[in-house]
CSV table of C-alpha atoms in Angstrom, one decimal:
chain,number,residue,atom,x,y,z
A,1,MET,CA,47.3,10.1,51.9
A,2,GLU,CA,49.2,9.7,54.6
A,3,PRO,CA,53.1,11.5,54.6
A,4,ILE,CA,54.6,8.0,54.5
A,5,MET,CA,53.0,6.9,51.2
A,6,TRP,CA,54.2,10.1,49.7
A,7,LEU,CA,57.7,9.5,51.1
A,8,ILE,CA,57.7,5.9,49.5
A,9,LEU,CA,56.5,7.6,45.9
A,10,LEU,CA,59.6,9.9,46.4
A,11,ALA,CA,61.9,7.0,47.4
A,12,CYS,CA,60.5,5.3,43.8
A,13,PHE,CA,61.0,8.4,41.7
A,14,LEU,CA,64.8,8.6,43.6
A,15,VAL,CA,65.5,4.7,42.9
A,16,VAL,CA,64.4,5.3,39.0
A,17,GLU,CA,66.0,8.2,38.5
A,18,ALA,CA,69.5,6.7,40.0
A,19,ILE,CA,69.0,3.7,37.6
A,20,THR,CA,68.2,6.1,34.5
A,21,VAL,CA,70.5,9.1,34.9
A,22,GLY,CA,68.5,10.5,32.7
A,23,LEU,CA,66.7,13.6,34.2
A,24,THR,CA,63.6,11.9,34.1
A,25,THR,CA,61.6,11.7,37.5
A,26,ILE,CA,63.7,13.8,39.7
A,27,TRP,CA,61.0,16.6,39.1
A,28,PHE,CA,58.4,14.5,40.2
A,29,ALA,CA,60.5,13.4,43.4
A,30,GLY,CA,60.3,17.3,44.3
A,31,GLY,CA,56.5,17.2,44.1
A,32,ALA,CA,56.4,14.0,46.4
A,33,LEU,CA,58.2,15.7,48.7
A,34,VAL,CA,55.9,18.8,48.8
A,35,ALA,CA,53.1,16.6,49.4
A,36,ALA,CA,54.7,14.6,51.9
A,37,ILE,CA,55.1,18.0,54.2
A,38,ALA,CA,51.8,19.2,53.2
A,39,SER,CA,50.1,15.6,54.3
A,40,GLY,CA,52.2,15.8,57.6
A,41,LEU,CA,51.2,19.2,58.4
A,42,GLY,CA,47.4,18.0,58.0
A,43,ALA,CA,46.3,19.5,54.3
A,44,GLY,CA,43.7,17.5,52.4
A,45,ILE,CA,44.2,14.9,49.8
A,46,LEU,CA,43.0,17.3,46.9
A,47,THR,CA,45.6,19.8,48.2
A,48,GLN,CA,48.4,17.6,48.3
A,49,TRP,CA,47.6,16.1,44.7
A,50,VAL,CA,47.3,19.7,43.3
A,51,LEU,CA,50.9,20.8,45.3
A,52,PHE,CA,52.5,17.4,43.7
A,53,LEU,CA,51.4,18.2,40.4
A,54,ALA,CA,52.2,22.1,40.3
A,55,ILE,CA,55.3,21.2,42.3
A,56,SER,CA,56.6,18.6,39.7
A,57,LEU,CA,55.4,20.9,36.8
A,58,VAL,CA,57.3,24.3,37.9
A,59,LEU,CA,60.4,21.9,38.7
A,60,LEU,CA,60.1,20.3,35.0
A,61,ILE,CA,59.5,23.6,33.2
A,62,PHE,CA,62.0,25.7,35.1
A,63,THR,CA,64.9,23.6,36.0
A,64,ARG,CA,65.4,21.3,33.5
A,65,PRO,CA,66.7,23.4,30.9
A,66,LEU,CA,69.2,24.4,33.6
A,67,ALA,CA,70.1,21.2,34.4
A,68,VAL,CA,70.4,19.8,31.1
A,69,ARG,CA,72.6,22.2,30.1
A,70,TYR,CA,74.9,22.0,33.4
A,71,MET,CA,74.7,18.0,32.6
A,72,ASN,CA,75.9,18.3,29.0
A,73,LYS,CA,78.6,20.8,29.9
A,74,GLY,CA,82.1,19.8,28.4
A,75,VAL,CA,80.7,16.6,26.6
A,76,PRO,CA,82.4,16.7,23.5
A,77,LYS,CA,80.6,16.7,20.1
A,78,THR,CA,80.8,13.3,18.5
A,79,ASN,CA,81.0,11.7,15.0
A,80,VAL,CA,79.4,13.8,12.5
A,81,ASN,CA,78.2,16.6,14.7
A,82,SER,CA,81.9,17.3,15.3
A,83,LEU,CA,82.5,18.6,11.8
A,84,ILE,CA,80.4,21.6,12.6
A,85,GLY,CA,82.7,24.8,12.6
A,86,GLU,CA,85.6,23.0,11.0
A,87,ARG,CA,87.2,24.1,7.6
A,88,ALA,CA,87.4,21.8,4.6
A,89,VAL,CA,89.1,22.0,1.3
A,90,VAL,CA,86.6,21.9,-2.0
A,91,ILE,CA,88.0,19.0,-4.1
A,92,GLN,CA,85.1,19.2,-6.9
A,93,LYS,CA,83.2,22.6,-7.5
A,94,ILE,CA,80.2,23.2,-5.4
A,95,ASN,CA,76.9,23.7,-7.2
A,96,ASN,CA,73.7,22.9,-5.8
A,97,LEU,CA,71.6,23.1,-9.2
A,98,GLU,CA,74.3,20.7,-10.9
A,99,GLN,CA,74.2,18.5,-7.9
A,100,SER,CA,77.7,18.2,-7.4
A,101,GLY,CA,80.4,19.0,-4.8
A,102,GLN,CA,82.7,17.4,-2.4
A,103,VAL,CA,85.0,18.4,0.3
A,104,ARG,CA,88.0,16.7,2.0
A,105,ILE,CA,88.3,17.0,5.8
A,106,ASN,CA,90.4,14.6,8.2
A,107,ASP,CA,91.5,12.9,4.8
A,108,ILE,CA,88.0,11.8,4.4
A,109,GLU,CA,86.0,12.6,1.3
A,110,TRP,CA,82.3,14.3,1.8
A,111,MET,CA,79.5,15.4,-0.5
A,112,ALA,CA,79.2,19.1,-0.4
A,113,ARG,CA,76.4,21.6,-0.9
A,114,THR,CA,75.8,25.5,-0.2
A,115,SER,CA,72.7,26.3,2.0
A,116,SER,CA,71.9,28.5,-1.6
A,117,ASP,CA,71.3,27.7,-4.9
A,118,GLU,CA,72.8,30.8,-6.4
A,119,VAL,CA,76.2,30.1,-5.1
A,120,THR,CA,78.9,28.3,-6.2
A,121,ILE,CA,82.1,27.6,-4.3
A,122,PRO,CA,85.4,26.5,-6.9
A,123,GLU,CA,87.8,23.6,-6.7
A,124,HIS,CA,90.6,24.2,-3.6
A,125,ALA,CA,88.7,26.9,-2.0
A,126,ILE,CA,88.5,26.8,2.0
A,127,VAL,CA,85.1,26.4,3.4
A,128,THR,CA,83.6,26.0,6.7
A,129,ILE,CA,81.0,23.5,7.8
A,130,GLU,CA,77.7,25.0,8.8
A,131,ASP,CA,75.3,21.9,9.1
A,132,VAL,CA,74.8,18.1,8.4
A,133,GLN,CA,72.1,17.3,6.4
A,134,GLY,CA,72.2,13.6,6.0
A,135,VAL,CA,75.4,12.6,4.3
A,136,LYS,CA,76.1,15.7,2.8
A,137,LEU,CA,77.9,19.1,4.5
A,138,ILE,CA,76.5,22.3,4.3
A,139,VAL,CA,79.4,24.6,3.8
A,140,LYS,CA,79.9,28.4,3.6
A,141,GLU,CA,83.1,29.5,1.5
A,142,GLU,CA,85.7,31.4,3.6
A,143,THR,CA,86.5,35.0,2.8
A,144,GLU,CA,90.1,36.0,2.2
A,145,GLY,CA,90.0,38.1,5.5
A,146,LYS,CA,89.5,35.0,8.0
């Protein structure tokens, strides 16, 4: 392939990336750039395709996790995910076996359960929200030392 074809492909990947802004095609743009350079240096078509695929794969595997972490840095959790780690007050005894339990947080009442069926949490206890499963908060009772 001529270097110009790889550069056109590179431009297409960059345009798609600019439109989506989701780190979807930037990895292939890097592969296309390396393939264009290889083509300009006289590499064969097979070498160009191998370089394109290898560089794209390497960029995808090794840089995507870093890029995603960097891009999501400082993004506040929203909705129910913002409750994880927060404290709540038990307004109805939490007992998984009896399928009972409610907590109040931010003036909203939530169904609550513990992560273990052996644990019960009395009314008026302070709990920490560990997880959200459907419409239930998974909580853990805070100890006196906290």
